[in-house]
Amino acid sequence: MAREPFNPLKTAAMREATVERSLLGDPPVQATPGATAILSGTPGKPLTVRQVNALVNGLLTDALPPAFFIQGEISNFRTYDRGHAFFTLKEPGAELPCVLWKDALARLKFRPRDGMAVIARGAVKLYEPQGKLQLYVETLIPQGAGSLELAFRQLCEKLKAEGLFESCRKRPIPKLPQTVAIITSRTGDVLHDVLTTAYRRFPGLHTLLFPVRVQGDQAAADIAHAIHALNQYELKIENRKSKIDLILLVRGGGSLEDLWAFNEEIVARAICDSRIPIATGIGHEPDTTIADLVGDLRGPTPTGVTELTIPDVRTLRAAIDNHRAILTRDMRRLAEWSRATLTRAHSSFEIAFREAIRNRMQRIDMLARSIERIEPRHAIAQGWRRIEECVRRLDRAMHARLAAQRDTLARTHHRLERCNPAPRLHRQRDRLDALAAALHAALRRRNAAANDRLNALAQQLRIVSPQSVLDRGFSITTDAAGAIVRSAAQVKKGDLLTTRVADGAIVSTVGKPKQASLF
């Protein structure tokens, strides 16, 4: 017999009939397989909220398939501390609460975000504590904009890992570009806005247009081809003065799908391989494409990137005027300083020249006098005069030296006579004899006094010596530790004592100590 197809409406109607017959007192009909045993209760014995929620959850579990594939848009996506995510899957006129457990969220290859179109796979159940119908999501499949978002993120991660986003790789933008190539659509307002802004800021700018498709399946290939073609053209230019200084890659705003050509890997690779710096102005301020991230400079809009890269001629003229004024001032100061330096140098040279002339004239006069002095007759006469003068000086010096030597010899003889040691030796010998006699007498007196004092100290020592006390019949008693026993209270019965007398020591044991009087 063929099995009847599953019909959740028929199953629910049969359950409602069973509940109705139970309330009227009729015997219940046979329930379908999997039907719950909890009924609707009676006025005397009503059901609890927990029972009702369990009944509904059981009906849903039995009546619904174990998994659904539901299409919708993510809204109000929230992740909580434990890692579970809650969101709403909605479409116009309908919403469905969803739960995405922590482990299922970790298995996703992308991060869900509000507004993403997805296909959710999961089971529809009732959350009994709150009586809330929810879709327990097992996985999410991005759809439409969601798949583009996922592709965008994956390509970003790949290119970032290769270092294509690093600032050290990017080429510097020329400060004063002369020739700018524009890659954009021939139609639309973007080209008009860029050219208007560029010629307003720099009227003498030379621009080249490379028209491409900026939207559609072939747009990415057109953009990459344009970049490669401009670089090839740059290599073939013979006159390097007309070389391309900068490429502007621009496009107006649009949705993610409209801007997707600028998120293709082929475009990113072409931008990185370009020898010519590339500045991008794609979409509006919030829009960010991979071309913006890879490019050498990103502008918020096409007009914005034009203003960032094309210098303003008025600003340049103002800067030139400012530099001209500074240069004129510095040249004037340099000329004044050079004039003053030249004047000082001229004065110094004139003074030095006059001084040199005067020195040369003095030198000439001195040489003339020297020539006159070295004439033979004058030289001979001058030589005899010098000889005679030397003879006179030598004679005077010899007589003076002899007189001085005689005086020195007389003084030395007189000092030697006064320093004759013989009389002094006699006087010192007599004094030494007297001192020796006095020393011997003093030593004898001191020895006698010392012996008397020593005998007195010995007598005093014998008087206070413990041995003399022992000789008079006294004794000294010590305990086992060697301490002197001065009182009977210091010892107890059985202690070992040592008593020292004049001719030895006596060892004894204490019997019964008692206090006693000597007298």
XYZ file of C-alpha atoms in Angstrom, residues 1-336:
336
model
C 0.000 0.000 0.000
C 1.372 3.421 -0.959
C 2.262 5.742 1.921
C 0.245 8.944 2.108
C 2.364 12.068 1.596
C 3.211 14.114 4.692
C 0.651 16.911 5.288
C 1.342 19.085 8.339
C -2.088 20.807 8.112
C -3.947 17.465 8.182
C -1.819 16.264 11.126
C -2.560 19.435 13.101
C -6.333 19.136 12.352
C -6.385 15.563 13.651
C -4.628 16.686 16.857
C -7.162 19.501 17.352
C -10.032 16.970 16.895
C -8.482 14.715 19.498
C -8.219 17.587 21.991
C -11.849 18.647 21.290
C -13.255 15.123 21.909
C -11.276 14.966 25.171
C -12.913 18.162 26.412
C -16.428 16.896 25.532
C -15.855 13.591 27.299
C -15.779 11.519 24.117
C -13.171 8.831 23.864
C -10.152 10.122 21.988
C -9.441 8.915 18.524
C -6.226 7.168 17.729
C -3.476 9.862 17.454
C -1.053 9.959 14.609
C 2.428 8.602 15.234
C 4.552 11.088 17.189
C 1.576 12.970 18.657
C 2.154 14.302 22.160
C 0.336 12.857 25.132
C -0.287 16.279 26.735
C -3.848 17.474 26.060
C -5.469 20.861 26.481
C -6.408 20.332 30.120
C -9.741 21.024 31.904
C -11.086 23.980 33.893
C -10.379 22.032 37.053
C -6.927 20.991 35.975
C -5.515 23.558 33.526
C -2.194 23.199 31.759
C 0.862 25.213 32.766
C 2.671 27.548 30.424
C 5.607 25.169 30.352
C 3.298 22.318 29.299
C 1.733 24.379 26.532
C 5.148 25.438 25.185
C 6.344 21.836 25.330
C 3.162 20.721 23.500
C 3.700 23.299 20.739
C 7.387 22.459 20.435
C 6.561 18.784 20.149
C 3.962 19.474 17.476
C 6.471 21.549 15.505
C 9.168 18.896 15.860
C 6.842 16.182 14.600
C 5.125 18.218 11.901
C 8.039 20.128 10.344
C 10.991 18.747 8.387
C 14.329 18.636 10.272
C 15.947 21.357 8.141
C 14.884 24.348 6.034
C 16.687 26.443 3.413
C 15.317 29.977 3.910
C 16.254 33.038 1.877
C 16.233 36.498 3.410
C 18.177 39.574 4.499
C 20.153 39.768 7.762
C 18.981 42.441 10.188
C 20.000 43.416 13.736
C 22.963 40.987 13.827
C 24.404 40.845 17.371
C 27.143 38.696 18.945
C 27.111 38.241 22.723
C 29.755 37.397 25.339
C 29.466 33.615 25.028
C 30.040 33.793 21.291
C 26.476 33.052 20.167
C 24.879 35.312 17.549
C 21.242 36.417 17.262
C 19.701 38.142 14.249
C 16.523 38.477 12.226
C 16.015 37.032 8.758
C 13.516 39.253 7.000
C 11.857 40.142 3.738
C 9.178 42.742 3.003
C 6.244 42.003 5.332
C 7.806 39.080 7.254
C 10.535 38.443 9.836
C 11.974 35.296 11.444
C 14.184 35.366 14.593
C 17.361 33.310 14.191
C 20.008 31.840 16.468
C 23.569 31.009 15.351
C 25.489 29.091 17.970
C 29.168 29.776 18.653
C 30.543 26.688 16.886
C 28.394 27.277 13.785
C 29.507 30.929 13.678
C 33.155 29.840 13.873
C 32.689 27.573 10.832
C 31.530 30.457 8.607
C 34.055 31.740 6.059
C 32.725 35.307 6.270
C 31.418 37.690 8.899
C 27.634 38.222 8.703
C 26.582 41.853 8.585
C 23.295 43.750 8.485
C 21.872 44.043 4.986
C 23.545 40.933 3.593
C 21.334 38.619 1.503
C 21.849 35.002 2.599
C 20.354 31.525 2.427
C 20.062 30.087 5.953
C 19.938 26.351 6.648
C 18.525 25.233 9.973
C 15.610 23.860 11.996
C 12.539 25.801 13.148
C 11.852 25.247 16.843
C 10.070 26.927 19.748
C 12.259 28.399 22.503
C 10.154 27.094 25.385
C 11.356 29.431 28.212
C 10.059 32.449 26.218
C 7.503 30.818 23.862
C 9.465 32.278 20.953
C 9.612 30.677 17.498
C 13.203 30.699 16.183
C 15.290 29.345 13.348
C 18.310 27.503 14.753
C 20.808 28.200 11.962
C 23.438 25.605 11.080
C 25.104 27.521 8.249
C 24.760 30.683 6.128
C 25.386 30.943 2.398
C 25.997 34.506 1.122
C 23.806 35.571 -1.770
C 23.967 38.603 -4.070
C 25.749 41.421 -2.265
C 26.769 38.959 0.402
C 28.842 36.889 -2.017
C 30.514 40.024 -3.345
C 31.314 41.080 0.185
C 32.857 37.681 0.864
C 34.903 37.808 -2.336
C 36.062 41.332 -1.464
C 37.296 40.244 1.949
C 39.027 37.151 0.663
C 40.886 39.071 -2.044
C 41.839 41.769 0.481
C 43.357 39.158 2.779
C 45.279 37.589 -0.111
C 46.707 40.856 -1.415
C 47.513 42.117 2.075
C 49.446 38.931 2.816
C 51.506 39.591 -0.342
C 52.294 43.134 0.859
C 50.410 44.975 -1.902
C 48.801 47.330 0.625
C 52.087 48.362 2.286
C 52.921 52.056 2.053
C 56.619 51.332 1.426
C 55.706 49.722 -1.920
C 53.718 52.689 -3.218
C 55.258 55.196 -5.620
C 55.509 58.904 -4.748
C 53.064 61.241 -6.466
C 54.849 63.967 -8.524
C 54.434 67.423 -7.005
C 54.093 69.170 -10.404
C 52.786 66.743 -13.049
C 52.925 68.028 -16.620
C 51.094 65.186 -18.385
C 48.243 63.299 -16.711
C 46.458 60.260 -18.203
C 42.819 59.760 -17.177
C 41.286 56.279 -17.207
C 37.489 56.504 -16.997
C 34.321 56.309 -19.044
C 33.992 58.664 -21.994
C 30.375 59.374 -21.022
C 29.093 60.683 -17.721
C 29.861 63.649 -15.532
C 33.063 62.277 -13.988
C 35.284 63.167 -16.966
C 33.778 66.665 -17.157
C 34.269 67.226 -13.397
C 37.883 66.006 -13.450
C 38.864 68.089 -16.495
C 37.092 71.184 -15.170
C 38.844 70.899 -11.814
C 42.228 70.127 -13.368
C 42.199 73.055 -15.862
C 40.846 75.418 -13.229
C 43.742 74.563 -10.938
C 46.446 74.234 -13.633
C 45.457 75.647 -17.058
C 48.695 74.500 -18.729
C 48.167 70.838 -17.846
C 48.439 68.261 -20.667
C 45.831 65.468 -20.304
C 45.367 62.148 -22.093
C 42.055 60.253 -22.024
C 41.970 56.467 -22.162
C 38.247 55.606 -22.315
C 37.200 52.312 -20.713
C 34.094 50.599 -19.472
C 33.798 51.136 -15.708
C 30.911 48.739 -15.091
C 30.086 45.253 -16.314
C 31.844 41.972 -16.914
C 34.484 43.359 -19.299
C 35.217 46.510 -17.277
C 38.039 45.003 -15.180
C 39.851 43.713 -18.282
C 39.481 47.113 -19.991
C 40.914 48.934 -16.959
C 43.884 46.552 -16.658
C 44.545 46.833 -20.404
C 44.459 50.642 -20.192
C 47.064 50.654 -17.393
C 49.378 48.285 -19.311
C 48.909 50.243 -22.546
C 49.830 53.562 -20.913
C 52.974 52.015 -19.435
C 53.956 50.609 -22.832
C 53.336 54.022 -24.396
C 55.532 55.586 -21.718
C 58.404 53.259 -22.652
C 58.126 54.126 -26.362
C 58.141 57.917 -25.932
C 61.406 59.277 -27.369
C 60.976 62.813 -26.068
C 61.187 62.307 -22.317
C 59.883 65.828 -21.730
C 56.387 64.685 -22.750
C 56.362 61.566 -20.576
C 53.264 60.626 -18.570
C 53.741 61.779 -14.979
C 50.542 60.450 -13.395
C 47.504 58.239 -14.063
C 44.100 59.158 -12.620
C 41.772 56.146 -12.278
C 38.327 57.640 -11.562
C 34.669 56.661 -11.528
C 31.436 58.042 -10.106
C 29.474 56.550 -7.212
C 27.342 53.430 -7.304
C 26.431 50.229 -5.521
C 28.864 47.465 -4.662
C 27.911 45.648 -7.845
C 28.457 48.801 -9.916
C 31.950 49.326 -8.457
C 32.938 45.660 -8.574
C 35.232 46.069 -11.595
C 37.630 47.993 -9.323
C 37.678 45.058 -6.855
C 38.976 42.537 -9.383
C 42.422 41.006 -8.879
C 43.457 41.753 -12.471
C 43.031 45.487 -11.814
C 44.948 45.301 -8.523
C 47.850 43.479 -10.214
C 47.940 45.992 -13.061
C 48.105 48.910 -10.604
C 50.973 47.260 -8.703
C 52.916 46.523 -11.909
C 52.575 50.076 -13.221
C 55.752 52.164 -13.331
C 53.648 55.316 -13.521
C 52.135 56.476 -10.201
C 48.376 55.882 -10.052
C 45.915 57.940 -7.989
C 42.356 56.650 -7.564
C 39.087 58.471 -7.018
C 36.344 55.835 -7.145
C 32.821 56.439 -5.894
C 32.095 58.644 -2.925
C 33.716 59.042 0.505
C 32.373 55.815 2.157
C 33.169 53.657 -0.891
C 36.447 51.744 -0.646
C 37.673 49.423 -3.380
C 40.726 47.230 -3.687
C 42.027 49.614 -6.361
C 41.968 52.386 -3.719
C 43.928 50.207 -1.296
C 46.561 49.211 -3.866
C 46.878 52.606 -5.575
C 49.569 55.110 -4.678
C 47.064 57.773 -3.547
C 43.356 57.575 -2.765
C 40.974 60.487 -3.102
C 37.485 60.645 -1.572
C 35.884 61.402 -4.963
C 37.062 61.914 -8.572
C 37.093 65.670 -7.967
C 38.841 65.152 -4.628
C 41.682 63.108 -6.092
C 42.099 65.734 -8.824
C 42.505 68.430 -6.189
C 45.000 66.251 -4.298
C 47.227 65.571 -7.316
C 46.923 68.661 -9.570
C 48.595 71.730 -8.020
C 46.704 75.007 -7.855
C 48.407 77.593 -10.076
C 47.361 80.370 -7.744
C 49.047 78.637 -4.842
C 52.128 78.052 -6.979
C 52.228 81.705 -8.033
C 51.875 82.814 -4.433
C 54.693 80.449 -3.438
C 56.855 81.723 -6.318
C 56.185 85.341 -5.315
C 57.050 84.502 -1.750
C 60.257 82.726 -2.778
C 61.133 85.596 -5.131
C 60.712 88.118 -2.305
C 62.832 85.978 0.010
C 65.474 85.489 -2.716
C 65.529 89.247 -3.523
C 65.960 90.076 0.144
C 68.729 87.506 0.548
C 70.497 88.713 -2.639
C 70.318 92.309 -1.445
C 71.773 91.322 1.911
C 74.471 89.270 0.175
C 75.362 92.192 -2.107
C 75.598 94.583 0.865
